[in-house]
Coordinates of C-alpha atoms in Angstrom, one line a residue:
X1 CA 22.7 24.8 -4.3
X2 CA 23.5 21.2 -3.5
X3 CA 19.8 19.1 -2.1
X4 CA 20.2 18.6 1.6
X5 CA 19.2 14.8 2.7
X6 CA 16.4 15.0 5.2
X7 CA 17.4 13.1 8.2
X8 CA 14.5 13.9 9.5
X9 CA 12.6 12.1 7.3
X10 CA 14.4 9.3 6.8
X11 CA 14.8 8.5 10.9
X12 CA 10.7 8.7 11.1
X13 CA 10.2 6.2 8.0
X14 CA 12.9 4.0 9.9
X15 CA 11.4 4.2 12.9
X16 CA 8.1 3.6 11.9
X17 CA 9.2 0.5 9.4
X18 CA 7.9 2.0 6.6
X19 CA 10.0 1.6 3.2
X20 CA 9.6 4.1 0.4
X21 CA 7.5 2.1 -1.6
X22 CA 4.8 1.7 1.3
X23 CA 4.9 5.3 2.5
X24 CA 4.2 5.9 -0.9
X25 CA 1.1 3.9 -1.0
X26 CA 0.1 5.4 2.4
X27 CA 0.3 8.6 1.4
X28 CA -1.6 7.8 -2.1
X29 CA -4.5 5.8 0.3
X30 CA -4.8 9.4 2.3
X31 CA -4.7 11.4 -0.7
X32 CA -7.7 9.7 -1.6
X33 CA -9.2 9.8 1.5
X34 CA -9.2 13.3 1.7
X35 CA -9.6 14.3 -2.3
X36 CA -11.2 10.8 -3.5
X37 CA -8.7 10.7 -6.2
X38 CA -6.1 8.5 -5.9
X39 CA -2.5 9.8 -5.3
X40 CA 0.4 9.2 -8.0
X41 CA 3.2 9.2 -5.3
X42 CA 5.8 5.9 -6.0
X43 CA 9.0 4.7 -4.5
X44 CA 11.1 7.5 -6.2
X45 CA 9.0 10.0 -4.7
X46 CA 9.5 9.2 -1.4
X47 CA 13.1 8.9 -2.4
X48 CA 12.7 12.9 -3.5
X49 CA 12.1 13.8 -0.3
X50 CA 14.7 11.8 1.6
X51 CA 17.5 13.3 -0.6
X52 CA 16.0 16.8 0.1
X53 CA 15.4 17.0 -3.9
X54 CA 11.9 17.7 -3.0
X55 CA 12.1 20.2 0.0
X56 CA 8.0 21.4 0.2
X57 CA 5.9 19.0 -1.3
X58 CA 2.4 20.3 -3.0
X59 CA -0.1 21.0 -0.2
X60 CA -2.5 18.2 -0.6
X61 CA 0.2 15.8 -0.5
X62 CA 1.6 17.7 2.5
X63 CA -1.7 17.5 4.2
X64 CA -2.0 13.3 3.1
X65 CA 1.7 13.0 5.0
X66 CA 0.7 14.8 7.7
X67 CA -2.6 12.6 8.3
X68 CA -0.5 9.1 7.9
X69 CA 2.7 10.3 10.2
X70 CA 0.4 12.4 12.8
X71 CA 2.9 15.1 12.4
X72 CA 3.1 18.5 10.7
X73 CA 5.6 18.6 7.5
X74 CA 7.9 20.6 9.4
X75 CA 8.5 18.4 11.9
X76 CA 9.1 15.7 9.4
X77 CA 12.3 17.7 7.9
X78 CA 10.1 19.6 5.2
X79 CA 11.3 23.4 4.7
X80 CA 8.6 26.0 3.7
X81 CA 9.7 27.8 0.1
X82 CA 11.8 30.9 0.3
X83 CA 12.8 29.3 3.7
X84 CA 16.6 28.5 4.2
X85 CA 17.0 24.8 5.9
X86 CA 19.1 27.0 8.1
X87 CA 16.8 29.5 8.9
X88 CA 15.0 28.5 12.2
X89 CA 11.9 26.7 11.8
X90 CA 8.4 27.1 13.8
X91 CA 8.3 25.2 16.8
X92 CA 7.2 21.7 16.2
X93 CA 4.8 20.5 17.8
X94 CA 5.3 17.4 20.6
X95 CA 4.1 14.5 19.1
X96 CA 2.5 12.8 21.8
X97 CA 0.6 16.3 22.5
X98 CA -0.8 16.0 19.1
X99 CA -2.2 13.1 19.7
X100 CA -3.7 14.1 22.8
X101 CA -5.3 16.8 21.0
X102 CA -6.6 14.6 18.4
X103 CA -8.4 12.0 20.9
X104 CA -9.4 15.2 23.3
X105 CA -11.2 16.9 20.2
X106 CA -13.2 14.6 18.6
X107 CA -14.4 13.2 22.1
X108 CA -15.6 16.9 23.0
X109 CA -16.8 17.3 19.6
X110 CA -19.4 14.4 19.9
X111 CA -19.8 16.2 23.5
X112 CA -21.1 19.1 22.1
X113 CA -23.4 18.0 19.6
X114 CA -25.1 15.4 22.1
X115 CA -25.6 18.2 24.8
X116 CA -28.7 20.2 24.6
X117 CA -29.4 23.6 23.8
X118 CA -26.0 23.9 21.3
X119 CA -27.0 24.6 18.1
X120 CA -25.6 23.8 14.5
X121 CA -24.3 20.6 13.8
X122 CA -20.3 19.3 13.5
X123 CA -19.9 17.9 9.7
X124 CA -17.8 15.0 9.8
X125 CA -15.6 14.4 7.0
X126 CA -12.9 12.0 5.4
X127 CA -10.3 14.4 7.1
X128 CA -11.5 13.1 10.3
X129 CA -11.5 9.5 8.8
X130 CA -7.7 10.3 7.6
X131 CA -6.7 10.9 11.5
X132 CA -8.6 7.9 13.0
X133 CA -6.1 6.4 10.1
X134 CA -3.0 7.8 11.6
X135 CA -3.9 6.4 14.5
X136 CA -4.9 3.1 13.8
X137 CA -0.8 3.3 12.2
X138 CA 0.4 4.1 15.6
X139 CA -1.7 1.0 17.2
X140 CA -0.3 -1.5 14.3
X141 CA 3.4 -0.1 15.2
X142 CA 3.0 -0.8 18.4
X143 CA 2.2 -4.1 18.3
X144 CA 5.0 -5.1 16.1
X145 CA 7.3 -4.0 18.5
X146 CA 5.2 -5.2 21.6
X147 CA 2.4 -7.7 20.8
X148 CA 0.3 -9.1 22.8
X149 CA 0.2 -6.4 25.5
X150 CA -3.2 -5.7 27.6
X151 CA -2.2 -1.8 26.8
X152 CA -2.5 -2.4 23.2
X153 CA -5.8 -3.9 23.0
X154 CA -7.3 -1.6 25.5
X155 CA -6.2 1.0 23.4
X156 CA -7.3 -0.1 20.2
X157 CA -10.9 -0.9 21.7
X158 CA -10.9 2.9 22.9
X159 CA -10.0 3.8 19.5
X160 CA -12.5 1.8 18.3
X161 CA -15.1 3.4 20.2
X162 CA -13.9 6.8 19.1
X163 CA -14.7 6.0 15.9
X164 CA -18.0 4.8 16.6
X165 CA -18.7 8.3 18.7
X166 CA -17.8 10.1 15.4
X167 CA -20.8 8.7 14.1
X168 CA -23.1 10.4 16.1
X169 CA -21.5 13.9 16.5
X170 CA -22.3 15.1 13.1
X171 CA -24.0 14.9 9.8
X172 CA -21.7 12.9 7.1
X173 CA -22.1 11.2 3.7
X174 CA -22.9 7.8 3.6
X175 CA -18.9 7.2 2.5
X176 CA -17.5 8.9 5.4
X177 CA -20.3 7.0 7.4
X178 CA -18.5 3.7 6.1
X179 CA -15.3 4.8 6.3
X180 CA -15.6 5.3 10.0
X181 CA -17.5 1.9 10.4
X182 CA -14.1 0.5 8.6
X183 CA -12.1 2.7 11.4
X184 CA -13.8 1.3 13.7
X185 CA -13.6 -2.7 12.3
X186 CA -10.0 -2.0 12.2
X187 CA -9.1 -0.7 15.9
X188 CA -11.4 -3.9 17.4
X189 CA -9.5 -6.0 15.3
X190 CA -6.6 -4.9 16.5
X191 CA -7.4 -4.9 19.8
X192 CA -8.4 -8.8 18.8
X193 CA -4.9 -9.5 17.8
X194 CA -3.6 -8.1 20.7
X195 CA -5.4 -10.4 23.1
X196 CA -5.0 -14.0 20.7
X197 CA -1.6 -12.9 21.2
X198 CA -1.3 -12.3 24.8
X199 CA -3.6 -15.7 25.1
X200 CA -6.3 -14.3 26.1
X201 CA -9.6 -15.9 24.2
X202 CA -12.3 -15.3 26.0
X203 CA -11.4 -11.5 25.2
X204 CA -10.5 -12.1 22.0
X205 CA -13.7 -13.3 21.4
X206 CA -15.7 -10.7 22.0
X207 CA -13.6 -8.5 20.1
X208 CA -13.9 -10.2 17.0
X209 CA -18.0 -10.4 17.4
X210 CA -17.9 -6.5 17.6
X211 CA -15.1 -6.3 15.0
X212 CA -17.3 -8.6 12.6
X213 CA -20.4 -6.6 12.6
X214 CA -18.4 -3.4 12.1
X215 CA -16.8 -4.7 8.8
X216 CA -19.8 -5.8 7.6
X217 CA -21.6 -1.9 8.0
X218 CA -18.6 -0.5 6.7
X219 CA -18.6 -3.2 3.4
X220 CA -14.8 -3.0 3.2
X221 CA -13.4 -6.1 2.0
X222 CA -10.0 -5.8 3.6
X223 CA -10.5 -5.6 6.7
X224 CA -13.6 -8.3 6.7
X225 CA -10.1 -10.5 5.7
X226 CA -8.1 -9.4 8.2
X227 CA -10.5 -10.2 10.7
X228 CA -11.3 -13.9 9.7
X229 CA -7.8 -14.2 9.1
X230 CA -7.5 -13.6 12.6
X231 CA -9.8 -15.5 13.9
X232 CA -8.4 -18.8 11.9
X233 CA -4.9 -18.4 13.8
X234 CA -7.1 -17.7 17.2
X235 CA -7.8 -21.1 16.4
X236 CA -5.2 -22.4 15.4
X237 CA -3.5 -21.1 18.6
X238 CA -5.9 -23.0 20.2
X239 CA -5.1 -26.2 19.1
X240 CA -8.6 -26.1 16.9
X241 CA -7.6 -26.9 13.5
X242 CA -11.2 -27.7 12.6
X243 CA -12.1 -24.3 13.2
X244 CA -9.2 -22.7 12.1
X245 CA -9.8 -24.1 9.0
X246 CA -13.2 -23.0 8.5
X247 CA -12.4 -19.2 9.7
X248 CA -9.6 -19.1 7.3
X249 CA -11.7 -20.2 4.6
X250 CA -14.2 -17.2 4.8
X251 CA -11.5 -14.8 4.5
X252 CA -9.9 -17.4 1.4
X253 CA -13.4 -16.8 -0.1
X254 CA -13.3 -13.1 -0.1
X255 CA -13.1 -11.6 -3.5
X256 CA -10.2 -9.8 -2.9
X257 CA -7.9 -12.6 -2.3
X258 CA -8.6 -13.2 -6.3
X259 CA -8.0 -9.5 -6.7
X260 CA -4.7 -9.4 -5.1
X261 CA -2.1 -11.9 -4.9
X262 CA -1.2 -10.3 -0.9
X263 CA -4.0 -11.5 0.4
X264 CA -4.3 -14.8 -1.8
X265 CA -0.9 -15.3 -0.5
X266 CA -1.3 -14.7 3.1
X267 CA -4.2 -16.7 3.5
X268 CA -2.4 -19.5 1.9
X269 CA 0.3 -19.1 4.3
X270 CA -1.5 -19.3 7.4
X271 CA -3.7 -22.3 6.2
X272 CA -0.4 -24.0 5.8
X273 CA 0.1 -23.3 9.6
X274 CA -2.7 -24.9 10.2
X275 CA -2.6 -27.7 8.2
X276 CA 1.0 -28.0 10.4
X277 CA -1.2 -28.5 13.8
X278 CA -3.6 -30.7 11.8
X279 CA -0.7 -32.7 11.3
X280 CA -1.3 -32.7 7.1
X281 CA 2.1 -33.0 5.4
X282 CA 0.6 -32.8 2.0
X283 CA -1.5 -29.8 2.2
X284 CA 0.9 -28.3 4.2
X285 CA 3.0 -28.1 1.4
X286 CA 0.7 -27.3 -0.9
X287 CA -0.3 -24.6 0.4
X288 CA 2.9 -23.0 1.1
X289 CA 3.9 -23.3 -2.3
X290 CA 0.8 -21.8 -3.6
X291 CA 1.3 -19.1 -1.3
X292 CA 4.8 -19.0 -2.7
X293 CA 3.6 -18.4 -6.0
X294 CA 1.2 -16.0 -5.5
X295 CA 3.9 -13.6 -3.4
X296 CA 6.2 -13.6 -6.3
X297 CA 3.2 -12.8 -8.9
X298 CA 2.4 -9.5 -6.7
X299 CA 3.0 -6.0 -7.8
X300 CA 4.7 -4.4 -4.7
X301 CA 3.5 -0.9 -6.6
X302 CA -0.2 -1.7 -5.7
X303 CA -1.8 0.2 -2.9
X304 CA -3.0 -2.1 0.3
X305 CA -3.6 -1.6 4.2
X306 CA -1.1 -0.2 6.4
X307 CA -1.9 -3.6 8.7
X308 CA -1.1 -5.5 5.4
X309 CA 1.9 -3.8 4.3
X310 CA 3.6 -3.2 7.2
X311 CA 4.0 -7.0 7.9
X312 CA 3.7 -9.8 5.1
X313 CA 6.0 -10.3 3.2
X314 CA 8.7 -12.8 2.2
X315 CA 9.9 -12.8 5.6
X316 CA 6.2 -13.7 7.4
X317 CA 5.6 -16.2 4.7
X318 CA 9.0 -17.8 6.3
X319 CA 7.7 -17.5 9.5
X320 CA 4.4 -19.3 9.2
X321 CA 6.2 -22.0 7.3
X322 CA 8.5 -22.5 10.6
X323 CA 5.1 -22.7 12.4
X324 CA 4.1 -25.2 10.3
X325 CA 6.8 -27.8 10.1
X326 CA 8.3 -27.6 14.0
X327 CA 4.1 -28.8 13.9
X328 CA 4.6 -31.5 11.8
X329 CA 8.1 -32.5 13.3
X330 CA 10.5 -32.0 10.4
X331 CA 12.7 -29.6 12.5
X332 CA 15.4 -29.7 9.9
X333 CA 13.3 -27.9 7.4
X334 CA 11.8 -25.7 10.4
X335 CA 15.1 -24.5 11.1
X336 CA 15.4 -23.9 7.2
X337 CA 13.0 -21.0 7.0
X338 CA 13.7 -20.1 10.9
X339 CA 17.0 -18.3 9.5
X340 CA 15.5 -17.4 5.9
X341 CA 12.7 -15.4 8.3
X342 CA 15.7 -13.9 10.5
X343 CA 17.8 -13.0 7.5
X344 CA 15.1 -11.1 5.8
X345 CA 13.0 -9.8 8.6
X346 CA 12.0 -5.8 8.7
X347 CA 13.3 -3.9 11.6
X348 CA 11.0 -2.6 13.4
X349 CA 8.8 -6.6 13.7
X350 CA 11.1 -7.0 17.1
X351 CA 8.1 -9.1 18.3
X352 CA 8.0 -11.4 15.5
X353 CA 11.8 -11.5 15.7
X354 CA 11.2 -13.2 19.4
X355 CA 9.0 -15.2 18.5
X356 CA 10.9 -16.5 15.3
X357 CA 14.1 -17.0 17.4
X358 CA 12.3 -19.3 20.1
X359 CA 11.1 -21.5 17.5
X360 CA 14.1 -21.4 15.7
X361 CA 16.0 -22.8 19.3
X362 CA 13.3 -25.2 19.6
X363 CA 13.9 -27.1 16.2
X364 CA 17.6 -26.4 17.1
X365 CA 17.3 -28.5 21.0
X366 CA 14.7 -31.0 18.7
X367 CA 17.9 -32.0 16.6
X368 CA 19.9 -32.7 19.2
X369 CA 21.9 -29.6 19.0
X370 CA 21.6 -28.6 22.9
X371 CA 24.4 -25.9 22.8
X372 CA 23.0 -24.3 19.8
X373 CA 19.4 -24.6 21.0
X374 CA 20.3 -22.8 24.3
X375 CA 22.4 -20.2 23.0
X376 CA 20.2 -19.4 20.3
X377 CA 17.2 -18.8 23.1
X378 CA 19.2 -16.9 25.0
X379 CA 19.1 -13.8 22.4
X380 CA 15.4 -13.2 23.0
X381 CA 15.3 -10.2 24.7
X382 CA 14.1 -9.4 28.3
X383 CA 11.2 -7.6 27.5
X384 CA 9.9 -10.4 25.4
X385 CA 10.9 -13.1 27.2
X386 CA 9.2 -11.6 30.6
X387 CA 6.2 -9.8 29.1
X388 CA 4.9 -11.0 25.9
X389 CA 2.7 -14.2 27.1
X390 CA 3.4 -16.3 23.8
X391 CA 7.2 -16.0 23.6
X392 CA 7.2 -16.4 27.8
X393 CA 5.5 -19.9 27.4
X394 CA 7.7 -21.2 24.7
X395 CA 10.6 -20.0 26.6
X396 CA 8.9 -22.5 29.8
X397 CA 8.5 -25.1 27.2
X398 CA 12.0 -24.5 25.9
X399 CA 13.5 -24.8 29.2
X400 CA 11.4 -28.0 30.1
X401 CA 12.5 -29.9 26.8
X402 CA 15.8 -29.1 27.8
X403 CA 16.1 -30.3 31.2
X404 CA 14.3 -33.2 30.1
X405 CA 17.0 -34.4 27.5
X406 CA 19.6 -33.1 29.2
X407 CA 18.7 -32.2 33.2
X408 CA 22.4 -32.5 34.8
X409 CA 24.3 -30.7 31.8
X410 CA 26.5 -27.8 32.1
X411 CA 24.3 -26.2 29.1
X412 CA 21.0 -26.8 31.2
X413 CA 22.5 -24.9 34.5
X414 CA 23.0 -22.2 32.1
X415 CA 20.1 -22.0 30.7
X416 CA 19.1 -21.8 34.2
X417 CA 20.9 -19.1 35.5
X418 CA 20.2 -16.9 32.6
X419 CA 16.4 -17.1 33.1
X420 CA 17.1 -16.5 36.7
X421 CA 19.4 -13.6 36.2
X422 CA 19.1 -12.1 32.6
X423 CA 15.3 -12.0 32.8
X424 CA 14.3 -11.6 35.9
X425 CA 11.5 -9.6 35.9
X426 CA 12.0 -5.7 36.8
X427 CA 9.7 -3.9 39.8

């Protein structure tokens, strides 16, 4: 019989911008998670499944897909053997009541072990650590497509506590112990991100002084980067190259970035952007050709982060080289990598894809090209242009440099009315 595709499948890994080389390494990261041996899953695997060559994978690779998607196999197009994919399957369960479950459990577990007069104790294990995962993967999704909302933070500092909770409603081994500490980390640094982006820093702050402390209990080297990292483009946001600079270099100095050319690479990148504010030609360019270099000497095959993998690549490294140059005023070049980011950029970044397209009709309006500029800023889409803080303000400064250099256009009464109209903000 003839492999039936599964759709199924294929419109989660779409939806959740995950290619088959990086579900792969998910699944591979949650295999050993929950068997501490790494998995053997690759691209072609994945690719198994989708063309329904591979209808019931084995059952600890079943359980590792489960804990990255959040859903059971069924649900994700699977069909049990001696099944028929016409045969009625069991009812899946709603996703969002899953999750539910998820939070509602292990917040009455730790509930139940704190409250007196209950005896035995909860053992906490990495398949608790595998669905704190699955939901730090939700929270990174999120923000790709929103960014910068108060909702995501919030609920990546709830997460965070969660994971901290964990701690204390059971008896674990001292690797699930740092494994949760890592959980943890990783949900306050997201919920970091998620206020540098909506601009707000005081907040941001305090996130990353929690978020710091918990990377350095849980010893894991990734996410002590991603954290620093952060905290060098808080800065740089800031208009604090200074301190940029310094952040960025403790995450530079990390031992992984001389592991794996990714994270080299990304740190280069953004110490290119600041370099940009810090007005530096030279280094600026330096830097993004070393970052250059050390993205085309990575093994796309190695396992990383899903907060790594799900957004740098060639497209990012673009991206913070348009940062860089519309800083340093050579617009021409700016609107270079503007379109090479565009061209290349993964569907489901729809808040990077604002941002880049503001930029990109800012070095547009900075040539000269008015109609361009304009028409270019009027693809940013309501919802960013009305609730994402970052894109909203370049869209004011947009509209200023606009009516500055030309305030009794045609073009400029446009621009007008669409703000007015198009993104008017709904009740």
């Amino acid at each position: 019989m003839d492999a039936t595709r599964n759709t199924a499948l294929e419109a989660w890994m779409e939806e959740h911008g995950y290619s088959s080389n990086s579900l792969a390494d998910a699944v591979n990261g949650a295999l050993e998670q929950l068997t501490g041996h790494c998995g053997g899953l690759d691209g072609s695997s994945v690719r198994d499944w989708k063309a329904g060559r591979v209808r019931w994978p084995k059952s600890a690779t079943r359980k590792a897909l489960e804990t990255v998607s959040g859903l059971p196999a069924t649900a994700l197009g699977f069909v049990p053997r001696g099944r028929s994919s016409s045969a009625p399957a069991a009812p899946q369960e709603d996703p969002d009541m899953k999750r539910r479950t998820l939070v509602g459990g292990a917040t009455a577990a730790a509930a139940a072990v704190a409250a007196p007069g209950i005896a035995g104790t909860r053992r906490i294990g990495l398949s608790d650590v595998g669905r704190l995962q699955a939901r730090f993967a939700e929270v990174i999704a999120s923000d790709h497509r929103y960014g910068g909302q108060l909702g995501i933070e919030q609920r990546a500092a709830a997460l965070a506590d969660e994971a901290l909770n964990l701690q204390n409603s059971g008896s674990a081994s001292q690797r699930v112990r740092n494994n949760l500490y890592g959980c943890a980390a990783s949900f306050r640094s997201s919920a970091m991100w998620a206020a540098i982006d909506g601009r707000r820093y005081a907040d941001a702050k305090a996130h990353m002084r929690e978020a710091q402390a918990l990377a350095e209990m849980s010893g894991d080297q990734a996410i002590k980067f991603r954290i620093w990292s952060h905290a060098g483009a808080m800065y740089r946001h800031m208009g604090r190259p200074a301190e940029a600079l310094a952040a960025n270099d403790v995450a530079r100095g990390l031992h992984i970035t001389r592991r794996d050319p990714m994270f080299a690479s990304l740190g280069l990148a953004r110490q290119a952007a600041i370099h940009g504010v810090a007005q530096d030609r030279t280094r600026t360019r330096r830097a993004l050709d070393q970052a250059q270099d050390a993205l085309d000497r990575m093994d796309p095959n190695d396992f990383r982060p899903v907060w790594l993998s799900a957004f740098y690549d060639q497209a990012e490294l673009n991206s913070l080289a348009l940062s860089a140059y519309l800083q340093l005023g050579d617009f021409l070049i700016a609107e270079s990598h503007a379109h090479r980011c565009l061209a290349t950029l993964r569907p489901h970044m729809r808040r990077s894809q604002a941002i880049t397209t503001t930029r990109l009709a800012h070095a547009q309006l900075a040539q000269g090209d008015i109609e361009a500029a304009t028409a270019t800023a009027m693809q940013v889409s309501a919802d960013a242009a009305t609730q994402h803080p970052r894109v909203s303000r370049m869209l004011q400064e947009f509209g200023a440099a606009l009516r500055a250099r030309a305030p009794r256009s045609s073009t400029a009464q446009i621009w007008i009315e669409h703000t007015r109209d198009a993104w008017r903000p709904t009740a």
